[in-house]
CSV table of C-alpha atoms and ligand atoms in Angstrom, one decimal:
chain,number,residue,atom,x,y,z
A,189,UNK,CA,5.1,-10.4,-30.0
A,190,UNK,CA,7.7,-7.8,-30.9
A,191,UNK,CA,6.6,-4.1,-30.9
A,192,UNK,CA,6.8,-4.4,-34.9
A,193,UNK,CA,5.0,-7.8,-35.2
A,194,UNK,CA,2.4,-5.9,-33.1
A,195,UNK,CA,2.2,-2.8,-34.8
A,196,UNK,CA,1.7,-4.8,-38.1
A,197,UNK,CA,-0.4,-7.0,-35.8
A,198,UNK,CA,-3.2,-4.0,-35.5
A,199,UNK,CA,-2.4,-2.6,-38.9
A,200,UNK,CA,-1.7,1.0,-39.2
A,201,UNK,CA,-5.7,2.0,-38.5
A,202,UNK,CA,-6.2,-0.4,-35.6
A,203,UNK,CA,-2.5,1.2,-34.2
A,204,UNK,CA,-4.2,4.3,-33.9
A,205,UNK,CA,-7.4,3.3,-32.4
A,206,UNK,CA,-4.9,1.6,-29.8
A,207,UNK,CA,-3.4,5.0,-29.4
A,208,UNK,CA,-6.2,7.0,-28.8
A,209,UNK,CA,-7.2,4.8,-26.3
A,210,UNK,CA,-3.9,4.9,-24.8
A,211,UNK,CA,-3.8,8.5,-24.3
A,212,UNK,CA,-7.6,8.4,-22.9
A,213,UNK,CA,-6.5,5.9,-20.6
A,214,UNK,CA,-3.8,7.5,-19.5
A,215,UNK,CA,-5.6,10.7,-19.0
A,216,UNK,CA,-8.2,9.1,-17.0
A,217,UNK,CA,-5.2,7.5,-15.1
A,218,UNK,CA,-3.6,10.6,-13.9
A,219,UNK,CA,-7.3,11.6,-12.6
A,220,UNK,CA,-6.5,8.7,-10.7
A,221,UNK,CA,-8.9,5.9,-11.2
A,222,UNK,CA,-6.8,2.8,-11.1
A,223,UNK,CA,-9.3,0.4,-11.8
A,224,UNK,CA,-9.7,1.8,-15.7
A,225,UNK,CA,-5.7,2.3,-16.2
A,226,UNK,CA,-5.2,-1.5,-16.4
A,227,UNK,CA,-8.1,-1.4,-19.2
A,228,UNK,CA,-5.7,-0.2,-21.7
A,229,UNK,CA,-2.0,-0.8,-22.3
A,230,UNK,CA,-0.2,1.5,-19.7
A,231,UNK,CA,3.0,3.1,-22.2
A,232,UNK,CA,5.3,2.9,-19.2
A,233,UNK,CA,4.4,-0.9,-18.9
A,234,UNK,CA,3.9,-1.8,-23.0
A,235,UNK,CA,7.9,-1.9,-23.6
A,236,UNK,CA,10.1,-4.9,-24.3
A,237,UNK,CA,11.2,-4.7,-21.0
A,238,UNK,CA,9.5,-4.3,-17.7
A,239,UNK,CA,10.5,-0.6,-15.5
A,240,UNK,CA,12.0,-1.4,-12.2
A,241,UNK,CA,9.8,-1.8,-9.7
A,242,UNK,CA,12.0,-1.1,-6.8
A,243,UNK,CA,12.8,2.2,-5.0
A,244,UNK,CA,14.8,2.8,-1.6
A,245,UNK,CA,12.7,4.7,0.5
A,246,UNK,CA,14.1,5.2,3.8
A,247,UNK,CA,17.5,5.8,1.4
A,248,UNK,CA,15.8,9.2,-0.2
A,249,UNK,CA,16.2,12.9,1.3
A,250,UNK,CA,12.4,13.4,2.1
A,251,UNK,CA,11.4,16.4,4.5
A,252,UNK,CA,12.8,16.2,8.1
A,253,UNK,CA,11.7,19.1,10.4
A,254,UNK,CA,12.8,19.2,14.5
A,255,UNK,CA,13.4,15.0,14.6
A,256,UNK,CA,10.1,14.6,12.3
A,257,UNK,CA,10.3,12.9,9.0
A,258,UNK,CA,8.6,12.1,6.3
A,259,UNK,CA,9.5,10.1,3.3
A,260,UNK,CA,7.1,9.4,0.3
A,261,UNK,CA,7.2,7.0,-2.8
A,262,UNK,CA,4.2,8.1,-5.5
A,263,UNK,CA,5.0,7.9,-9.4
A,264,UNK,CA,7.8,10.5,-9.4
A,265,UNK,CA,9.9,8.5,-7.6
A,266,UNK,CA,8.2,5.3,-8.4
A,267,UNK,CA,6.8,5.6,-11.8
A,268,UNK,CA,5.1,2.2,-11.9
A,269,UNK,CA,3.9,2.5,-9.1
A,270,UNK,CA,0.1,4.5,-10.9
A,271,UNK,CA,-2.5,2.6,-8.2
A,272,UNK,CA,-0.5,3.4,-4.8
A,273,UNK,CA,1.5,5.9,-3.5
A,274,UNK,CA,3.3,5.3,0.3
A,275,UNK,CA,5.1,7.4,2.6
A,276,UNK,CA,6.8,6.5,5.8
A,277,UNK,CA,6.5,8.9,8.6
A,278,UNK,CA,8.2,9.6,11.8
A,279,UNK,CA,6.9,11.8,14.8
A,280,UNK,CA,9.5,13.3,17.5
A,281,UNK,CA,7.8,13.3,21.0
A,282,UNK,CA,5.3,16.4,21.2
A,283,UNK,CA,5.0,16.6,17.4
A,284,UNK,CA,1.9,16.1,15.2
A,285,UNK,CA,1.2,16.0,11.7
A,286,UNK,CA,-1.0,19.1,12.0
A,287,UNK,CA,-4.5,18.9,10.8
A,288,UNK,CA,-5.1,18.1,6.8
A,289,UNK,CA,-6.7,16.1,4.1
A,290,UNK,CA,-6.1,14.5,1.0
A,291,UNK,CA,-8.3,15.6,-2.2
A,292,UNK,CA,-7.1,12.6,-4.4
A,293,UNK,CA,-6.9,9.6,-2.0
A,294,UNK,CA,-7.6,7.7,1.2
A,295,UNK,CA,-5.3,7.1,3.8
A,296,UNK,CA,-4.4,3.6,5.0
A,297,UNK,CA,-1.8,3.3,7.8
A,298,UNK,CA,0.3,0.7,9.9
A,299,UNK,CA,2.1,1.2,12.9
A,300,UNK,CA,5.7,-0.1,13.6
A,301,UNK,CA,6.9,1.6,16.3
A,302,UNK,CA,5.6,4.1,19.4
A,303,UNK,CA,2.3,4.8,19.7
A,304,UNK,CA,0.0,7.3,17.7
A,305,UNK,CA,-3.0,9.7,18.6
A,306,UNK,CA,-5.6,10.5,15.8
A,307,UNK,CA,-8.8,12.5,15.4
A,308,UNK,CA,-10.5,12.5,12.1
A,309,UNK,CA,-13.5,14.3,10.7
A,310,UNK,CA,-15.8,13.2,8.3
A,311,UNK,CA,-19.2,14.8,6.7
A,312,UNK,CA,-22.0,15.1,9.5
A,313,UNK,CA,-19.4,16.1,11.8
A,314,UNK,CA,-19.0,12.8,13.0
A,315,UNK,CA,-15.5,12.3,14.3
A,316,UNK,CA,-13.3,9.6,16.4
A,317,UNK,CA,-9.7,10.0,18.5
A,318,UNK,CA,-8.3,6.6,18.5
A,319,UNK,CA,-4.9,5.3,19.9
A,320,UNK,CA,-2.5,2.9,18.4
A,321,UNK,CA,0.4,0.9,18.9
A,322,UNK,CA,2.9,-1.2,16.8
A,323,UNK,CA,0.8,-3.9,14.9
A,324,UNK,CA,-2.8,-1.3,14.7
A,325,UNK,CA,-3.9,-0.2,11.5
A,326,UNK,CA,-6.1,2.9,10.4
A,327,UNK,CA,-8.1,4.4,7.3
A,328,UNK,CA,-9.5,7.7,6.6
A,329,UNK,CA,-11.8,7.9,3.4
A,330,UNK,CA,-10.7,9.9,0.9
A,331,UNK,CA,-11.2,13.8,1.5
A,332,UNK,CA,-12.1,13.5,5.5
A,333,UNK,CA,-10.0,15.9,7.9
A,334,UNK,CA,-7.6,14.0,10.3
A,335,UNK,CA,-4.3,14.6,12.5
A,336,UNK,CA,-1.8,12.2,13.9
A,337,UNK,CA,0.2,13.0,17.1
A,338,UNK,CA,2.8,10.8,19.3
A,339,UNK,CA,2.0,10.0,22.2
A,340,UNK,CA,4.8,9.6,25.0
A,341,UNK,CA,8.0,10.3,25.3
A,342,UNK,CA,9.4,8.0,22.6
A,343,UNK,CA,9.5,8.6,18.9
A,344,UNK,CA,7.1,6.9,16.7
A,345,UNK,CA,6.7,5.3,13.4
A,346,UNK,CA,3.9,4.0,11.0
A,347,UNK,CA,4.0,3.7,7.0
A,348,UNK,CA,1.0,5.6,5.2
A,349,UNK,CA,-0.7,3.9,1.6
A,350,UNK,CA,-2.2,5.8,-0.1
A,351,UNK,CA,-5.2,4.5,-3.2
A,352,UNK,CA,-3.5,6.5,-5.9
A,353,UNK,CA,0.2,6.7,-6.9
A,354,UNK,CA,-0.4,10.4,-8.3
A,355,UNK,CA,-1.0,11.9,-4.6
A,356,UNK,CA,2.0,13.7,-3.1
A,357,UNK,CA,1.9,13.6,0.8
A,358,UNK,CA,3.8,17.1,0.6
A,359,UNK,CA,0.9,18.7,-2.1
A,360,UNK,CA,-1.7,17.6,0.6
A,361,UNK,CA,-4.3,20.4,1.8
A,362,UNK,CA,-2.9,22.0,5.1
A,363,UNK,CA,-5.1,23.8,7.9
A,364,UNK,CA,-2.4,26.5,8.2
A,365,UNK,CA,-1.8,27.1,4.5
A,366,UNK,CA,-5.6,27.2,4.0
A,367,UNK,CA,-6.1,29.9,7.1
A,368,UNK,CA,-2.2,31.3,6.4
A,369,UNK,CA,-3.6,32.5,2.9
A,370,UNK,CA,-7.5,33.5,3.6
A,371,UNK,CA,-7.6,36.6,4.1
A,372,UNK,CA,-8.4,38.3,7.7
A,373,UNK,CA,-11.7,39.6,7.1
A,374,UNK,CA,-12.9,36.4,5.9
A,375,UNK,CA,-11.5,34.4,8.8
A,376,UNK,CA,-12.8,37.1,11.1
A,377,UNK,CA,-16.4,36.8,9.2
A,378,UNK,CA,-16.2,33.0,9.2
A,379,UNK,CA,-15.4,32.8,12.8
A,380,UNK,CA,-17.5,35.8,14.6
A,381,UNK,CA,-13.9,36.9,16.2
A,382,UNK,CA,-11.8,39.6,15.7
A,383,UNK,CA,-9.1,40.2,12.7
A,384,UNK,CA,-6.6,40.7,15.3
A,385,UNK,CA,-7.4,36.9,16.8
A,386,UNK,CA,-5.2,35.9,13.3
A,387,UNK,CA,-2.3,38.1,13.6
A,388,UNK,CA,-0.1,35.8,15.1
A,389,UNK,CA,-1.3,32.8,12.9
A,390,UNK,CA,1.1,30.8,10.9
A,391,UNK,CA,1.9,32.7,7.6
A,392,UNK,CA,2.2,29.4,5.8
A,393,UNK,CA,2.2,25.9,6.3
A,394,UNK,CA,3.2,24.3,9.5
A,395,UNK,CA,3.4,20.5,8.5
A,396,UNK,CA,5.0,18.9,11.8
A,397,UNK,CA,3.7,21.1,14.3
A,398,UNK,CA,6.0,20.9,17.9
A,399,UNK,CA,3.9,20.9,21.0
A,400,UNK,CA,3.9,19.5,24.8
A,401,UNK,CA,3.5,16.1,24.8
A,402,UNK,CA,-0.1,15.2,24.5
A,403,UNK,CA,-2.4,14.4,27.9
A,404,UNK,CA,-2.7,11.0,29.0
A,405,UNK,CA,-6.3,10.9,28.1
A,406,UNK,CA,-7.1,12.7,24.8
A,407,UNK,CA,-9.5,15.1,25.8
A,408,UNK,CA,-13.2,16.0,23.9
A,409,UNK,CA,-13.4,17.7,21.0
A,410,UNK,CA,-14.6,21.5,21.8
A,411,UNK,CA,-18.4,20.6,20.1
A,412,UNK,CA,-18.4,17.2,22.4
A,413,UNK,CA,-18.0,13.9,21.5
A,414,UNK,CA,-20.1,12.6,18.1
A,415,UNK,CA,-19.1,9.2,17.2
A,416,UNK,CA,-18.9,7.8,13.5
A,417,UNK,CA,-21.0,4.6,12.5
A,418,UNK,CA,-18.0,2.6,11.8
A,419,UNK,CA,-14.5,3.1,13.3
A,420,UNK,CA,-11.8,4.1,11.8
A,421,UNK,CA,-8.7,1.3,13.9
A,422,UNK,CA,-8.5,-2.2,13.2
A,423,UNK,CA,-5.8,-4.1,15.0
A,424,UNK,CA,-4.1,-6.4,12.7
A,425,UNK,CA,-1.5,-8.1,14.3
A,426,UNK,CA,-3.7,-8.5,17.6
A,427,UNK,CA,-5.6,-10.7,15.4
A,428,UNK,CA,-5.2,-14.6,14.0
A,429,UNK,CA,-3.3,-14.4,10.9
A,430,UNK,CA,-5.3,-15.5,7.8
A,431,UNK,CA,-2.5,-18.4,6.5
A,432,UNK,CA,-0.4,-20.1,8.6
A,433,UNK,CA,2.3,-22.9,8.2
A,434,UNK,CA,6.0,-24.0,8.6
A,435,UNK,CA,7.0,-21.4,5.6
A,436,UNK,CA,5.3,-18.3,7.4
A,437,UNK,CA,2.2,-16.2,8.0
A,438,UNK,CA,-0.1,-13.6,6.5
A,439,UNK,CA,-2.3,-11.3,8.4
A,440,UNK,CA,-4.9,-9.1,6.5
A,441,UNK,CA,-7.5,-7.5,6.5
A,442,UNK,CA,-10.1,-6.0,3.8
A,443,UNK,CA,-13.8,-4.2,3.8
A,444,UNK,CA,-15.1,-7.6,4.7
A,445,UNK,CA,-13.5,-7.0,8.4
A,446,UNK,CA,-13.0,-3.5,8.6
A,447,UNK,CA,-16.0,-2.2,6.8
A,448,UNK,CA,-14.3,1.4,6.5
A,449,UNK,CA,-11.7,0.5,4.4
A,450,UNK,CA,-13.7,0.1,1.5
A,451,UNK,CA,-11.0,0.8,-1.2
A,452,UNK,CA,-7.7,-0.4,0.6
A,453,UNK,CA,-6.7,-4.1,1.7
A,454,UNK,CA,-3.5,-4.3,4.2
A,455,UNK,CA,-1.4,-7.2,5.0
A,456,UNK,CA,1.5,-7.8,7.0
A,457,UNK,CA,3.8,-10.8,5.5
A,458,UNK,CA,6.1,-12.8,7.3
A,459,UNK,CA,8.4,-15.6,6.0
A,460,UNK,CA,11.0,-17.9,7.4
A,461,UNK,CA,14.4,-18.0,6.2
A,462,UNK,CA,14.5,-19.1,2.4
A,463,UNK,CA,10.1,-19.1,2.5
A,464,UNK,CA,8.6,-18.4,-0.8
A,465,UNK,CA,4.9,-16.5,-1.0
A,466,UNK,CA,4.5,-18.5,-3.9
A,467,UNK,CA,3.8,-16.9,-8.0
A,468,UNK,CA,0.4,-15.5,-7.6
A,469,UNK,CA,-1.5,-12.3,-9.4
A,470,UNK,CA,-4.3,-10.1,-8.1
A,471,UNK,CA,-7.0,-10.0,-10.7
A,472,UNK,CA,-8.1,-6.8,-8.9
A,473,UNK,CA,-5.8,-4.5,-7.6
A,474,UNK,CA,-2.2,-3.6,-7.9
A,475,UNK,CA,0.2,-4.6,-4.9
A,476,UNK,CA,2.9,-2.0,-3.3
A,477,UNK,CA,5.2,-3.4,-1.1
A,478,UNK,CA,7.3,-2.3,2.2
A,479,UNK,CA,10.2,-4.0,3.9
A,480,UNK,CA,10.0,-3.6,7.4
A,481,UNK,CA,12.5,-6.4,8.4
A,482,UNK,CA,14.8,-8.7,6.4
A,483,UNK,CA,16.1,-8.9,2.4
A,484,UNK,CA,13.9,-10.7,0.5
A,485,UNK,CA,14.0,-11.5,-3.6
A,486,UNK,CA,10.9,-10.3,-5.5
A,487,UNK,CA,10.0,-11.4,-9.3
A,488,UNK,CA,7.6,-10.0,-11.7
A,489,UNK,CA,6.4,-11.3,-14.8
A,490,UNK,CA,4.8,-9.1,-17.4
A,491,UNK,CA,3.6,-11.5,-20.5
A,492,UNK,CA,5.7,-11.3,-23.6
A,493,UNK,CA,8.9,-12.8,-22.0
A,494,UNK,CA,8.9,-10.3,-19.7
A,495,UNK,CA,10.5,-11.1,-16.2
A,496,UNK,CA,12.4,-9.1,-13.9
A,497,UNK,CA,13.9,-10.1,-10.1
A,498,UNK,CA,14.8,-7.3,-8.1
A,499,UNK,CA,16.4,-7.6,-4.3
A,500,UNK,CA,14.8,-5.6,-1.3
A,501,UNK,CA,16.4,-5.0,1.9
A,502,UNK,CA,14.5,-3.2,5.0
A,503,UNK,CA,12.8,0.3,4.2
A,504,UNK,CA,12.6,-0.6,-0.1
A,505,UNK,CA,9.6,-0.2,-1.4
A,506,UNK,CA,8.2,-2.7,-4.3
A,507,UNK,CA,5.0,-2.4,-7.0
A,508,UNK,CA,3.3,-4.8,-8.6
A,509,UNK,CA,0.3,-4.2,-11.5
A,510,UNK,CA,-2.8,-5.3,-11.3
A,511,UNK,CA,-2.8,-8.5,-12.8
A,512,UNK,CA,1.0,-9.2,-13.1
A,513,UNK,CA,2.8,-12.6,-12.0
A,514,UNK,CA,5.4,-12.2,-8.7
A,515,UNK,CA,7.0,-14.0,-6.2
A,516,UNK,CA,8.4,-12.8,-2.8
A,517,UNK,CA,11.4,-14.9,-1.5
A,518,UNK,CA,13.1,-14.6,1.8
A,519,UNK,CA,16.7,-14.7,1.0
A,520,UNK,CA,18.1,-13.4,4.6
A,521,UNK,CA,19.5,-15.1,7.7
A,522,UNK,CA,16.6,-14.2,9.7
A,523,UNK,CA,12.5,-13.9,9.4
A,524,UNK,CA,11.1,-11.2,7.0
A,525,UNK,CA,8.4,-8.8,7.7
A,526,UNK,CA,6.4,-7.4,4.8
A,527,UNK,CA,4.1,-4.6,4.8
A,528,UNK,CA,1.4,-5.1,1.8
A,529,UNK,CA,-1.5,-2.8,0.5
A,530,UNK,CA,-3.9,-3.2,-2.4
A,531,UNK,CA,-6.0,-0.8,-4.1
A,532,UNK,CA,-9.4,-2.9,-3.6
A,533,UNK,CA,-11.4,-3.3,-0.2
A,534,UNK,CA,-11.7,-6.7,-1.1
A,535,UNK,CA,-9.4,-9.2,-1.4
A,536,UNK,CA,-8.6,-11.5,-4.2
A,537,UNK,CA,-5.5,-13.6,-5.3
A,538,UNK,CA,-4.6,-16.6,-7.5
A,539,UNK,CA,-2.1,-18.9,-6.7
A,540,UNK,CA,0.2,-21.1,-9.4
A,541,UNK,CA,-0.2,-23.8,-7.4
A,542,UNK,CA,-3.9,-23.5,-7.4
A,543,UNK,CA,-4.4,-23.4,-11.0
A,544,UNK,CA,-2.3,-26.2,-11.9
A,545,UNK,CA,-4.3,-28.3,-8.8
A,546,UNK,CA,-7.6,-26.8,-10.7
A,547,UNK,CA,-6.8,-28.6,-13.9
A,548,UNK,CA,-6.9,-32.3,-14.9
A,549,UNK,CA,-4.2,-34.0,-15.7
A,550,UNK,CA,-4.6,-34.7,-19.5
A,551,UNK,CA,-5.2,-31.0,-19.8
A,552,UNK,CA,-1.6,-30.3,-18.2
A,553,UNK,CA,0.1,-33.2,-20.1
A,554,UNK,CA,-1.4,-31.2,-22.9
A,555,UNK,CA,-0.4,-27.8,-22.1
A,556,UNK,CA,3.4,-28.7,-21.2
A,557,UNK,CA,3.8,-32.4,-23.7
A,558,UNK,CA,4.9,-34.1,-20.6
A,559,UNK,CA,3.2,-37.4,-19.5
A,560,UNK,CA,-0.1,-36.8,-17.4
A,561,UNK,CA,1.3,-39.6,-14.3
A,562,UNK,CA,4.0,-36.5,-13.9
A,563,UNK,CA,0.7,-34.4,-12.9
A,564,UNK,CA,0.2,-36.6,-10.1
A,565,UNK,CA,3.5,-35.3,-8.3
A,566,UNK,CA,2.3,-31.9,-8.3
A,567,UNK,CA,0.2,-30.5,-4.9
A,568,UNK,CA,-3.4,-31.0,-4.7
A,569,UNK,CA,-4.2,-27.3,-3.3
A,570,UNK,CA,-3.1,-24.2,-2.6
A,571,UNK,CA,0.7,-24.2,-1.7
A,572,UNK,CA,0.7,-20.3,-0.5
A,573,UNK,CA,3.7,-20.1,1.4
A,574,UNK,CA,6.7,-22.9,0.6
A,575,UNK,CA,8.9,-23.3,3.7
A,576,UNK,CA,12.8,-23.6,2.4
A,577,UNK,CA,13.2,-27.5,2.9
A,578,UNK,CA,10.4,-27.5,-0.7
A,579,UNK,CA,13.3,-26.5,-2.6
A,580,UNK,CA,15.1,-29.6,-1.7
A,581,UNK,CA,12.1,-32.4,-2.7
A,582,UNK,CA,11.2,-30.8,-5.8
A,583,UNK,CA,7.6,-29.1,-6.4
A,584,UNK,CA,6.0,-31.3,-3.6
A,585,UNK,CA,7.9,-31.0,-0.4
A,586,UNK,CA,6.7,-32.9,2.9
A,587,UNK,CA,6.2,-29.0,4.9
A,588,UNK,CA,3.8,-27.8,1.8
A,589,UNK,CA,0.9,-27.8,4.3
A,590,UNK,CA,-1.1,-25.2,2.1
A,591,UNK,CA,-3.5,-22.5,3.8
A,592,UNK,CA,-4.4,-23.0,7.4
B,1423,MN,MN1,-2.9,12.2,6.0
B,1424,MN,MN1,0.8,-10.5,-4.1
């Protein structure tokens, strides 16, 4: 339907109910509740042509501070990207990411490279120092108090998601603006200590903070140890991947594994040369994407005749909504590597393959006019992953050995 055939479609009383909802929704959107924004046509995404859903990352200026950078894609530079916002961050030996929250969103993380120190706080004054290395994943519920340090004496990097594409990484609340601002007497009341014990506190905020590089062993909190009930590290790539055949490999985790992460799911994706992650949607939670290795071709279909292909190379970051039809191609020389998040703690996909191979036959020769026997070419289950040599045999190669 055209915008017009719509608009005479809902008749000029029904277009404004539409529009009041739309502005409701999109109120309640920027409040940041992702799961009611794809309840109501998104404006941004109700055009006769879908946005791009593509933006360089490691390409923009970002903030870089004493070897320490941080990059972030939310819905300034991203503006499809509503549900998820991402930053990739790297730490110079001896730096940390002083200590902060974030009042809109919860922190998912994945390691690439160097290893990583944290200490989080969360309400009971329960908190947990963990260590990770490339391959480890953490999450820190929205709103709890956390650091990240580099340990060693080699720079580190990890990619941050984030369950709302409205936070800003750089409009996050900072222990040193907080205490650079309060005024003495108050700290001095607050702390039973002296107004002079602030004078040579930061003024504003610090950010990357430049220290000594960390002990060996992180040492106790000054109140002692008090552990949380559920940790905070999962290590993803330590564990079996979830699919596995010729054409590549998922490994994920959601909620159902890592009980913390109640509102993020992660994935790392990894596809041969000329592998396909086959058209799928998520009926529950958008998708924001991360190349850490390789150029791969991603599509998006958006009802209406809507379909866009945009091409990723290493560090571009991709979006797709809730609900939306895409594909992920390999198109390099070499193996791709595919970070994933989704805004849901639990995880939940449908496949193409899967839906035809959940039909009978008449039904299909029905849908497409085509004679039913041609339905019994098509695969039986759940394709997932096609290795290359599928686009060679037609729909049914010989290496579509479906989920593991
Ligand atoms: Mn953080
Ligand atoms: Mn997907």
């Amino acid at each position: 339907m055209s915008p017009l055939q719509r608009r005479e479609f809902f008749g000029a009383a029904g277009l404004a109910a539409v529009t009041s909802a739309m502005l409701m929704g999109s109120k309640r959107a920027e409040a940041g509740d992702p799961s009611f924004m794809n309840n109501v046509p998104d404006p941004l995404l109700a055009g006769e042509e879908l946005p791009t859903f593509k933006f360089e990352l490691e390409k923009s200026e970002g903030k870089i501070m004493d070897g320490s950078e941080a990059r972030e894609a939310t819905v300034k530079q991203l503006p499809i990207s509503k549900g998820i916002a991402g930053v990739s961050m790297k730490l110079a030996p001896g730096a940390m990411r002083e200590l902060h929250w974030h009042a809109t969103a919860a922190e998912w993380a994945f390691v690439d490279k160097g290893r990583v120190r944290t200490t989080v706080l969360g309400p009971g004054g329960y908190t947990e120092t963990n260590e990770f290395g490339p391959g480890d994943v953490w999450y820190f519920p929205r709103g709890h108090g956390h650091m990240l340090e580099c340990l060693g004496n080699e720079p580190c990097h990890f990619v941050l998601i984030f369950d709302n594409g409205y936070f800003s990484e750089f409009g996050t609340f900072s222990i040193t603006d907080w205490i650079g601002h309060a005024p003495r007497t108050l700290l001095a009341k607050n702390f039973s200590l002296p107004e002079s014990t602030f004078d040579a506190f930061p003024k504003k905020e610090v950010y990357f903070a430049k220290g000594s590089i960390p002990p060996n062993r992180a040492a106790a909190p000054l109140a002692g140890p008090k552990p949380p009930p559920l940790t905070h590290k999962w290590q993803l790539l330590a564990n079996d991947p979830l699919v596995d055949n010729k054409g590549g490999r998922l490994w994920l985790v959601d909620s159902t594994k890592f009980a913390i992460s109640k509102t993020i799911t992660g994935a790392v994706l990894e596809l041969e040369p000329g592998a396909l992650r086959e058209l799928h949607w998520h009926p529950n939670a958008d998708e924001w994407q991360y190349v850490l290795e390789g150029k791969v071709s991603i599509t998006l279909f958006g009802s209406g005749g809507r379909y866009r292909t945009e091409t990723f190379e290493k560090g571009d970051v991709g979006y797709s909504p809730q609900g939306y039809g895409h594909s992920i191609e390999n198109i390099g020389d070499g193996k791709c590597r595919i970070l994933i998040g989704f805004n849901s703690g639990v995880y939940e996909e449908i496949d193409l393959s899967e839906w035809i191979a959940g039909n009978p036959s008449d039904v299909l020769a029905t849908n497409f006019g085509q004679p039913a026997s041609l339905f019994d070419r098509f695969p039986r289950r759940d394709i997932f992953i096609a290795p290359a040599e599928n686009q060679d045999h037609g729909a049914r190669g010989t290496g579509a050995v479906g989920r593991s």
